[in-house]
Coordinates of C-alpha atoms in Angstrom, one line a residue:
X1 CA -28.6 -22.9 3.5
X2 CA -28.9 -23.9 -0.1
X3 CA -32.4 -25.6 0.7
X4 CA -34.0 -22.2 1.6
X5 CA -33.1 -19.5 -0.7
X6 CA -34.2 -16.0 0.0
X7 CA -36.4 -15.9 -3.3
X8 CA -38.0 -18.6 -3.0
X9 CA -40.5 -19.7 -0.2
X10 CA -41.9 -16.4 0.3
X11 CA -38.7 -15.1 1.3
X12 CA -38.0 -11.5 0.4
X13 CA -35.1 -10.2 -0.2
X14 CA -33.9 -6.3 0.3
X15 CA -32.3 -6.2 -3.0
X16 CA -31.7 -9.3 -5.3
X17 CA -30.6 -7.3 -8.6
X18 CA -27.2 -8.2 -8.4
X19 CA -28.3 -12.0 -8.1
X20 CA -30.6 -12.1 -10.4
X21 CA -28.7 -14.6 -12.8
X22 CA -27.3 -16.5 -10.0
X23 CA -30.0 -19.1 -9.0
X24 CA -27.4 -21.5 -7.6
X25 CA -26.9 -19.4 -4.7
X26 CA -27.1 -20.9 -1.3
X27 CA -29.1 -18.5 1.4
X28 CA -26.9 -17.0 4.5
X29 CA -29.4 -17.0 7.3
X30 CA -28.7 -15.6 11.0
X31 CA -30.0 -17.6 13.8
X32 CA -31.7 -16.4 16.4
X33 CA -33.8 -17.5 20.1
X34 CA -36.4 -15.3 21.8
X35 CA -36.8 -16.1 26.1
X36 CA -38.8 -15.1 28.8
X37 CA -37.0 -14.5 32.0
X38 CA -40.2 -16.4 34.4
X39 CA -38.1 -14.7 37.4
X40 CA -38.8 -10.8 35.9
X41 CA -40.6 -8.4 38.6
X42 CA -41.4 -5.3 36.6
X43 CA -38.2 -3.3 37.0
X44 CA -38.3 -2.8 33.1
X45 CA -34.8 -1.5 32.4
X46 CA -33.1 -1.0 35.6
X47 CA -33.9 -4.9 36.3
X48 CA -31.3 -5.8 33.7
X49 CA -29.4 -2.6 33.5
X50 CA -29.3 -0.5 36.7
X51 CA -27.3 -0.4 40.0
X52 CA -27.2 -4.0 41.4
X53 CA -29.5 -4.6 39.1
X54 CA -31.7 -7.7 40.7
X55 CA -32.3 -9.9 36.8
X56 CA -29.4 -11.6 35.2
X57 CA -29.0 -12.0 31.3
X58 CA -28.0 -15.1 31.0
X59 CA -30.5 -17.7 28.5
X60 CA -27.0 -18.2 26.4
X61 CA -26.2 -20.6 29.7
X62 CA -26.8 -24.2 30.1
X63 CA -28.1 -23.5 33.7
X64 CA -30.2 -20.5 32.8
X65 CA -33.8 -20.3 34.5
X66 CA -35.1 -18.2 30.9
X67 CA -37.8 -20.3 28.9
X68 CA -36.9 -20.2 25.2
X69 CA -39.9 -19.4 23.1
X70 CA -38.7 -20.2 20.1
X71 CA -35.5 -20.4 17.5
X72 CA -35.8 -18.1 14.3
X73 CA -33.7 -18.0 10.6
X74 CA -33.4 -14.4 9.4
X75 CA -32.0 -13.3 6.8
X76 CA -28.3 -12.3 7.5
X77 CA -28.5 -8.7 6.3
X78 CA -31.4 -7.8 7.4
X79 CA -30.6 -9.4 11.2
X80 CA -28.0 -7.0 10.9
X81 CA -29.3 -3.6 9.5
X82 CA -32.6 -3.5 12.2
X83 CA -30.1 -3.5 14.8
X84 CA -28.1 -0.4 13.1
X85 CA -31.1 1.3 12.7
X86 CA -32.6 1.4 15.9
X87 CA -29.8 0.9 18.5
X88 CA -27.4 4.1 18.0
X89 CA -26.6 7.6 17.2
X90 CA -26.0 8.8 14.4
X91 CA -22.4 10.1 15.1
X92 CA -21.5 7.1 17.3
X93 CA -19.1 4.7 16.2
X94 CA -20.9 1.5 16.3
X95 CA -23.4 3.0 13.7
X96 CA -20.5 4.4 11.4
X97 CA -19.2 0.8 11.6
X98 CA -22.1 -1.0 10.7
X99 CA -23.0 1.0 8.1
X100 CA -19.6 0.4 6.2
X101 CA -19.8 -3.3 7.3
X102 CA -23.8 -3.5 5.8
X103 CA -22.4 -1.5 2.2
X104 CA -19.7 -3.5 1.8
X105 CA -20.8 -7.1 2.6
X106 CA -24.2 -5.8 0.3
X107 CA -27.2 -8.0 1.2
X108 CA -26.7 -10.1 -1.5
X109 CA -25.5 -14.2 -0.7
X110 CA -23.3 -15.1 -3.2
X111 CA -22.7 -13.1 -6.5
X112 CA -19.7 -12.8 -9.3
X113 CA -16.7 -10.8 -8.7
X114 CA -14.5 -11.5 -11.2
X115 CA -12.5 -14.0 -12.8
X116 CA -9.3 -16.0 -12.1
X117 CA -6.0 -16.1 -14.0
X118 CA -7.7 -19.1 -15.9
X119 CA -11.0 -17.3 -16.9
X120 CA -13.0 -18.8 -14.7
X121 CA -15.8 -16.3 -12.6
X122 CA -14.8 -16.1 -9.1
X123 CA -17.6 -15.2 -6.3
X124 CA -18.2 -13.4 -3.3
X125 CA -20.1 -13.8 -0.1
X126 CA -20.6 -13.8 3.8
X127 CA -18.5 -17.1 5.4
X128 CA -20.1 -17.7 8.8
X129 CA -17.5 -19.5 11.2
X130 CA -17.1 -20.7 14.8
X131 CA -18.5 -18.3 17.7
X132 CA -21.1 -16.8 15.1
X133 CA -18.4 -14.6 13.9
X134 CA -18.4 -13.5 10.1
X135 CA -16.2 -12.5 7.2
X136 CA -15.9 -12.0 3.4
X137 CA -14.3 -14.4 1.5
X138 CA -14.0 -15.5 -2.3
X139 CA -15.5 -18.8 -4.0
X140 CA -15.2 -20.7 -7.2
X141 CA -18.6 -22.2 -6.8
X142 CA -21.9 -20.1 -7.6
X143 CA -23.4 -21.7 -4.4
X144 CA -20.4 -20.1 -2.5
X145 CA -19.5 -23.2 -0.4
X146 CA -16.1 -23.6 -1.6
X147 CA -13.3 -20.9 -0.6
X148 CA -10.2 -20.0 -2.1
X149 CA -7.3 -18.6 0.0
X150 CA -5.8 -17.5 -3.6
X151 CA -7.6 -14.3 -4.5
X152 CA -8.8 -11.8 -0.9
X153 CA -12.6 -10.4 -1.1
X154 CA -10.7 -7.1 -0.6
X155 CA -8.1 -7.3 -3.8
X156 CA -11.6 -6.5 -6.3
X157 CA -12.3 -2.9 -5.0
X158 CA -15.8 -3.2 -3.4
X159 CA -15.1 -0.8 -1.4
X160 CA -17.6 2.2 -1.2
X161 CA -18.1 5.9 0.0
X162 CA -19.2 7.2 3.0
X163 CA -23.0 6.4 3.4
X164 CA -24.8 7.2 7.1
X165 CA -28.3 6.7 5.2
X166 CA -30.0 9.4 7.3
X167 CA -31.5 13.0 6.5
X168 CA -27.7 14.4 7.3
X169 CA -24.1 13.4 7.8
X170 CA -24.7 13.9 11.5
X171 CA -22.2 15.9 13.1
X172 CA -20.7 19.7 12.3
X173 CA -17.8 19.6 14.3
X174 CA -14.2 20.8 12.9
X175 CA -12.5 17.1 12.0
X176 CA -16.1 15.0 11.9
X177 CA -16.1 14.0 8.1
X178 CA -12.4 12.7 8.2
X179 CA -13.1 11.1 11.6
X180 CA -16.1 9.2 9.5
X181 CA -13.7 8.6 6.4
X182 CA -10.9 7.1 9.0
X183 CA -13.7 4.6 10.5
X184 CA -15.5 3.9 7.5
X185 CA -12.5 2.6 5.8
X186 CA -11.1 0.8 8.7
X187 CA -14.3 -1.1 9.1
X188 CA -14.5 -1.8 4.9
X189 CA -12.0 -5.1 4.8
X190 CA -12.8 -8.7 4.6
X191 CA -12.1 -9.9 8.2
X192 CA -15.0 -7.5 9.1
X193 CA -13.3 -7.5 12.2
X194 CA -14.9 -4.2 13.8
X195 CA -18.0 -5.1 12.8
X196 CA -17.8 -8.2 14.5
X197 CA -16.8 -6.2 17.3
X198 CA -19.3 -4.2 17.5
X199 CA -22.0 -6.3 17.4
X200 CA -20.2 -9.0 19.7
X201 CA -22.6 -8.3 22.5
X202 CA -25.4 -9.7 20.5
X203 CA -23.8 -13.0 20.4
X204 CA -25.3 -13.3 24.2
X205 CA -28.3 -12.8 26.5
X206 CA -29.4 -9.8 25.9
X207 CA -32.8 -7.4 26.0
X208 CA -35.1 -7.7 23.5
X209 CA -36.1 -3.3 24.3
X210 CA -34.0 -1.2 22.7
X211 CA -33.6 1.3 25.2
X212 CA -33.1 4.3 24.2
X213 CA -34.5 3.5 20.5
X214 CA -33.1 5.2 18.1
X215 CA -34.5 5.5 14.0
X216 CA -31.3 5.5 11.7
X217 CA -29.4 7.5 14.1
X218 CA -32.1 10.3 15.7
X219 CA -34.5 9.6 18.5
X220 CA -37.7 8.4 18.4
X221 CA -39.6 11.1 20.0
X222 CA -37.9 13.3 22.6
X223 CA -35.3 11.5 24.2
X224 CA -36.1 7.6 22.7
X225 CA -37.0 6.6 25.9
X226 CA -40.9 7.1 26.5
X227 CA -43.0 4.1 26.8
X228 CA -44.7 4.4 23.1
X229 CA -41.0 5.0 21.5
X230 CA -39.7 2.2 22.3
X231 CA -39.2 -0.1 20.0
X232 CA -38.8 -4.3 21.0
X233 CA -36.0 -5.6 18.5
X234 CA -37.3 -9.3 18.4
X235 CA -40.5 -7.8 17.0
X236 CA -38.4 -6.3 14.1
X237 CA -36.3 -9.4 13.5
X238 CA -39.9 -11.5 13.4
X239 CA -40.9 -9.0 11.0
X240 CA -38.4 -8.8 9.0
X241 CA -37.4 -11.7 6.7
X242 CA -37.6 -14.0 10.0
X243 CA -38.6 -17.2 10.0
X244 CA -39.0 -20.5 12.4
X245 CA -36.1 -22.8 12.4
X246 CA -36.7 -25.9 13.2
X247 CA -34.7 -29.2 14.4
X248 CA -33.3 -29.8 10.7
X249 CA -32.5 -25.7 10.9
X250 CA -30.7 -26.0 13.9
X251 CA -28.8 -28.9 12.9
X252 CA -27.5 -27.6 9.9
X253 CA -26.0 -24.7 11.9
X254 CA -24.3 -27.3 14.3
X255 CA -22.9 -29.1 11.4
X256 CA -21.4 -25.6 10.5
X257 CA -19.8 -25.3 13.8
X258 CA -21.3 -21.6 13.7
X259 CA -23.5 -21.3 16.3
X260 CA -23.3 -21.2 20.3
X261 CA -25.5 -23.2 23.2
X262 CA -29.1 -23.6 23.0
X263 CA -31.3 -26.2 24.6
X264 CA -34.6 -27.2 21.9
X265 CA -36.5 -29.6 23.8
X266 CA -34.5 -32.7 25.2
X267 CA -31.9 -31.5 22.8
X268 CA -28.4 -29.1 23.6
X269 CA -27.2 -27.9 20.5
X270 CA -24.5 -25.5 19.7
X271 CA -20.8 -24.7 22.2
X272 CA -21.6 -23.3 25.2
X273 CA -20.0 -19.9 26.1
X274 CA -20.0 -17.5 29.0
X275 CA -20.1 -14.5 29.1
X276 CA -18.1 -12.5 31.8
X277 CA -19.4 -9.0 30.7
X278 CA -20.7 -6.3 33.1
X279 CA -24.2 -5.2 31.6
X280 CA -24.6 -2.5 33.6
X281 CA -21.0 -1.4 32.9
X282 CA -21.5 -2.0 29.0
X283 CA -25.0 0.0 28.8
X284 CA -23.2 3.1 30.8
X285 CA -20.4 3.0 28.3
X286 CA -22.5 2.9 25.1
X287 CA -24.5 6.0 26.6
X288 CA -21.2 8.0 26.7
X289 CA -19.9 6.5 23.0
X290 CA -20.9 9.6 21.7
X291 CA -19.7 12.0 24.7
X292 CA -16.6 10.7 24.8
X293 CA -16.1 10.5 20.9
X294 CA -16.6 14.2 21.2
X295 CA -14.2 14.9 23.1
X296 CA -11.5 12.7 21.9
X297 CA -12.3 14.8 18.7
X298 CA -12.0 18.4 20.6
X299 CA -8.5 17.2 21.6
X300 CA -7.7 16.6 18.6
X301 CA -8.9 19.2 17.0
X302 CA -6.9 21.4 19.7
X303 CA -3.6 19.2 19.1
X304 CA -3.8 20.3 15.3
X305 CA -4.6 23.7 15.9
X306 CA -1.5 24.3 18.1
X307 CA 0.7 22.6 16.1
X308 CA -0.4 24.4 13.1
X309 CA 0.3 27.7 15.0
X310 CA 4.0 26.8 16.2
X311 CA 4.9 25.4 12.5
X312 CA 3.7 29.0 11.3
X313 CA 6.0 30.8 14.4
X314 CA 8.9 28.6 13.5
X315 CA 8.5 29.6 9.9
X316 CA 8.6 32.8 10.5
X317 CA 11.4 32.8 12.8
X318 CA 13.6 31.6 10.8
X319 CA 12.7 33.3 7.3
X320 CA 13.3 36.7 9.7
X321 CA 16.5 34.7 10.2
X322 CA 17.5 34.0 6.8
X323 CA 16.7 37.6 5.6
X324 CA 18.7 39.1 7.9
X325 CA 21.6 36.7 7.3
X326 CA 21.7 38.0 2.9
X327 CA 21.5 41.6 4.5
X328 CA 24.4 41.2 6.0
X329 CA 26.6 38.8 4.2
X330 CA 28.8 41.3 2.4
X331 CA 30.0 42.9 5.5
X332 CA 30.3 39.9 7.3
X333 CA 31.8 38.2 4.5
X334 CA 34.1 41.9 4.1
X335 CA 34.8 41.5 8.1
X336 CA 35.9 38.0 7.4
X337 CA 38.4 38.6 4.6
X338 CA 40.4 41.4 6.5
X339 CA 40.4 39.1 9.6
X340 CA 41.7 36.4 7.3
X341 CA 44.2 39.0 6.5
X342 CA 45.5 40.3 9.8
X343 CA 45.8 36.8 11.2
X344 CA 48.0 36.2 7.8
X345 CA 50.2 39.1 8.4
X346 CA 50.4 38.2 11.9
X347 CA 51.9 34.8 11.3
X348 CA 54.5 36.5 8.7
X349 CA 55.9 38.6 11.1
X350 CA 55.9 36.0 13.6
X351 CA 57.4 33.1 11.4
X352 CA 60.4 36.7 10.5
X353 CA 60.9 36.9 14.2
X354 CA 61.1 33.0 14.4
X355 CA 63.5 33.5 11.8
X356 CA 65.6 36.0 13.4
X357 CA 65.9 34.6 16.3
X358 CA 67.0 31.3 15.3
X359 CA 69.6 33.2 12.9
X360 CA 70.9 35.1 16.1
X361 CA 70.8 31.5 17.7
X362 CA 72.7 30.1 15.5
X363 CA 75.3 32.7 15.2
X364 CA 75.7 33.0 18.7
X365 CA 76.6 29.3 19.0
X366 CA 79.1 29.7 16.6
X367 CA 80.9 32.5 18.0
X368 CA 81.0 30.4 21.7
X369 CA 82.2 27.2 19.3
X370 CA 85.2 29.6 17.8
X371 CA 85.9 30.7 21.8
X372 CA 85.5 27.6 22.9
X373 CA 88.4 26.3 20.2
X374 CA 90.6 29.2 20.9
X375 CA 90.4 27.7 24.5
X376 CA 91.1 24.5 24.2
X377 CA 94.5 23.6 25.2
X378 CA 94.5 20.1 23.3
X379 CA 93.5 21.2 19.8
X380 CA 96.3 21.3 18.0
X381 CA 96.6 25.3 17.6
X382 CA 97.1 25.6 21.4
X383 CA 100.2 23.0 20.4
X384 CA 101.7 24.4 18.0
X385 CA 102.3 28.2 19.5
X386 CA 104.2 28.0 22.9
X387 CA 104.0 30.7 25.5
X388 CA 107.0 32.7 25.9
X389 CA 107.3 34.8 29.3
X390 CA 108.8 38.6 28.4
X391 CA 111.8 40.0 28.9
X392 CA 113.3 41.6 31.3
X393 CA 113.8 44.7 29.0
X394 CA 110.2 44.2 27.9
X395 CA 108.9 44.8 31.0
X396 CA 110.6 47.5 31.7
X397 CA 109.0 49.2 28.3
X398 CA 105.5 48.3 29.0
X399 CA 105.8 49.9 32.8
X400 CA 106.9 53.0 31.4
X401 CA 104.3 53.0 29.4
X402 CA 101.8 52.6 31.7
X403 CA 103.4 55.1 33.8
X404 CA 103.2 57.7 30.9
X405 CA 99.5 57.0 30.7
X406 CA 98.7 57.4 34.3
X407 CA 100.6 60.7 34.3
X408 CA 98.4 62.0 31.6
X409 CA 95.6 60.9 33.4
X410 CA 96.2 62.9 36.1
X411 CA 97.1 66.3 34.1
X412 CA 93.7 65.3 32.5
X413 CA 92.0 65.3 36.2
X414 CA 94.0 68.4 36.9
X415 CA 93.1 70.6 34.3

C-alpha cells in the first residue's frame, strides 16, 4: 500500500532505521477479520477444540453463520511476530521457524540491497501473492513494486544467526543447538516456504484465545492455561499497529489477487477456500510438537552414539589386526620363500623324471623299430640273405654237441 506508509498516519513502525532514506517505500500490510460465532454456548475451548466438539470454525466460508465484526490492516511484521510470541514453546519448531523467517524478512518494507551489474541499487522486500502466501523477492524500484527474476533475495547474504529472543536458548539436550542451526537455516531462504507453512492455519477460521498462551516461548503463569493467562490474539493484533480497512482497503488487496473470501456488507470479496482440516486433530498435534521433537532427537542422539561406538570397535579391530600382521611378516614372508623353494625343486625333479622317461620312451621305440626291421621279410635285407637249411654233416656236429653238454650236466648233478 503505497498510500499508507507505516511512518506516516500515526503508524509506528518496530524499527525504521534501515529505511530511513527510503521515503518512496510502499507499506506491506496484513489483512485481517474478527467474527462472532452467534451459535457459541459457553464450551470455551472444548467447543472448538475437544471430542466431537459441538462449534465449527468456519467464518473463512461463504455459508458461514459467524458475524464479521470488522476487517483490520496491520502491519505485516508485527501480524506476524505476536503470533510467535504468544502461540508456542520455546523449543518447538514452529517458534524456531518463525523466528528465522521474522530476522531474515526484517520488519522493514522495502530497503536497498545492493546494486546490479550496471550500478544501479537493487531492493528488497516482502511479495505478497495468491492464497495470502509470502516470499522475498528483489526490485529495481524504491517503492518495491517491480520484481526482477535476475538477482535471488538469497544471493546477498542476509542471512543471520541463531536468535530465539528469550531469557535462554531453550533446550539442554545432547544435539539441541545443531537441531536449532539445521531449522534456522532451512527456514532463512526466499520462498519462506516453512514459514508459510507454519503459519498456514492462520490463513482460516480460527480462535481468537490462544490456548495455552505462551510469552516468547515460556508459559504465562503455571501451565498458560488459567483464565487470567490467557491471552486473546485479536486484542494484540488491534493493538499492535492495527488498523480498520475499509472498502478501498479491501479492494486494493483484491486487485492484488492476495487475499481469500470475505463478505463486507452486500459485497464478497476475495477466492473462496475450504478448509478440510481436523481442528481437533491439529490442536492435539501442536500439543505434542514438542514431545515428539524430543524424542525424534533422543533417537537420534542414540543412533549417533552407537555408531560412534562400532566405528571406535572397528578401529580397533583392525589396528590389532595390522600390528599383528608387521609382527609377523618376516617369518611369514621366511615361510613363504622356502615354500617357493620346495615347490621349485619339486618341479625340477619332476620335469628330470619327465625327462627320463621320455628318453627311455624313446629309446624303447627304437629298439622295437630295429626288431621290427630285422623282421620284416620285405625290406630289402631279408632279400638279399637267403636261408640255407644245414647239412647233413652239420647236424650231426651240433647233436654231438648237445649230447656232450647234457652228459656234463648230469656228472654235474651227480657229483
Amino acid at each position: 500500500d503505497c498510500d499508507h506508509t507505516k511512518s506516516g498516519d500515526n503508524h509506528k513502525s518496530h524499527d525504521e532505521d534501515e529505511e530511513e532514506d527510503n521515503e518512496e517505500k510502499c507499506s506491506r500490510w496484513m489483512m485481517w477479520a474478527a467474527y462472532v460465532d452467534p451459535n457459541y454456548s459457553g464450551g470455551e475451548y472444548d467447543e472448538y477444540y475437544g471430542d466431537n466438539a459441538p462449534g465449527v470454525l468456519d467464518c473463512h466460508e461463504s455459508d458461514t453463520q459467524w458475524i464479521l465484526l470488522g476487517v483490520y490492516r496491520e502491519e505485516f511484521y508485527q501480524y506476524i511476530e505476536q503470533i510467535s510470541k504468544h502461540l508456542w514453546a520455546i523449543d518447538e519448531y514452529e517458534y524456531i521457524v518463525a523466528r528465522a523467517g521474522l530476522l531474515y524478512m526484517t520488519d522493514g518494507d522495502c530497503w536497498a540491497v545492493g546494486e546490479d551489474n550496471n550500478g544501479n541499487v537493487l531492493y528488497g522486500g516482502v511479495q505478497p501473492m495468491a492464497g495470502a502466501t509470502f516470499q522475498m523477492k528483489v526490485y529495481t524500484d524504491a517503492g518495491c513494486l517491480t520484481v526482477t527474476d535476475d538477482y535471488n533475495y538469497d544471493d546477498f547474504g542476509l542471512t543471520s544467526d541463531v536468535n530465539l529472543g528469550s531469557k535462554d536458548e531453550g533446550n539442554e539436550e545432547d544435539g539441541w543447538d545443531d537441531y536449532v542451526q539445521q531449522v534456522w537455516e532451512e527456514t532463512q531462504e526466499q520462498t519462506l516456504t516453512n514459514l508459510n507453512d507454519v503459519y498456514d492455519t492462520y490463513r482460516y477460521c480460527t480462535s481468537c484465545v490462544d490456548y495455552p498462551t505462551y510469552q516468547d516461548g515460556y508459559f504465562i503463569g503455571d501451565y498458560g492455561t488459567d483464565e487470567d493467562d490467557l491471552i486473546n490474539q485479536c486484542w494484540k493484533f488491534h493493538s499492535h499497529d492495527s488498523f480498520t480497512c475499509e472498502a478501498d482497503c479491501i479492494s486494493l488487496g483484491v486487485s492484488q489477487g492476495t487475499i481469500n473470501y470475505i463478505k463486507y456488507g452486500d459485497m464478497a470479496y476475495g477466492t473462496e477456500v475450504s478448509s478440510t482440516r481436523s481442528y481437533a486433530t491439529e490442536n492435539t498435534a501442536k500439543k505434542n510438537t514438542a514431545q515428539n521433537s524430543k524424542v525424534e532427537k533422543l533417537k537420534a542422539n542414540i543412533f549417533v552414539t552407537f555408531s560412534g561406538i562400532m566405528f571406535v570397535a572397528t578401529f580397533l579391530a583392525f589396528a590389532v589386526a595390522r600390528g599383528s600382521r608387521k609382527t609377523d611378516s618376516t617369518g611369514k614372508s621366511r615361510r613363504l620363500l622356502e615354500e617357493e623353494k620346495r615347490r621349485g625343486m619339486r618341479k625340477t625333479s619332476r620335469s628330470r623324471r619327465d625327462h627320463e622317461e621320455k628318453s627311455r620312451a624313446s629309446r624303447r621305440s627304437k629298439s622295437r623299430s630295429r626288431r621290427s626291421k630285422s623282421r620284416d621279410p620285405k625290406s630289402p635285407r631279408g632279400l638279399e640273405d637267403k636261408y640255407d637249411p644245414p647239412t647233413l654233416s652239420e647236424k650231426k656236429k651240433r647233436s654231438s654237441s648237445k649230447s656232450r653238454r647234457s652228459s656234463s650236466r648230469r656228472h654235474m648233478d651227480d657229483f
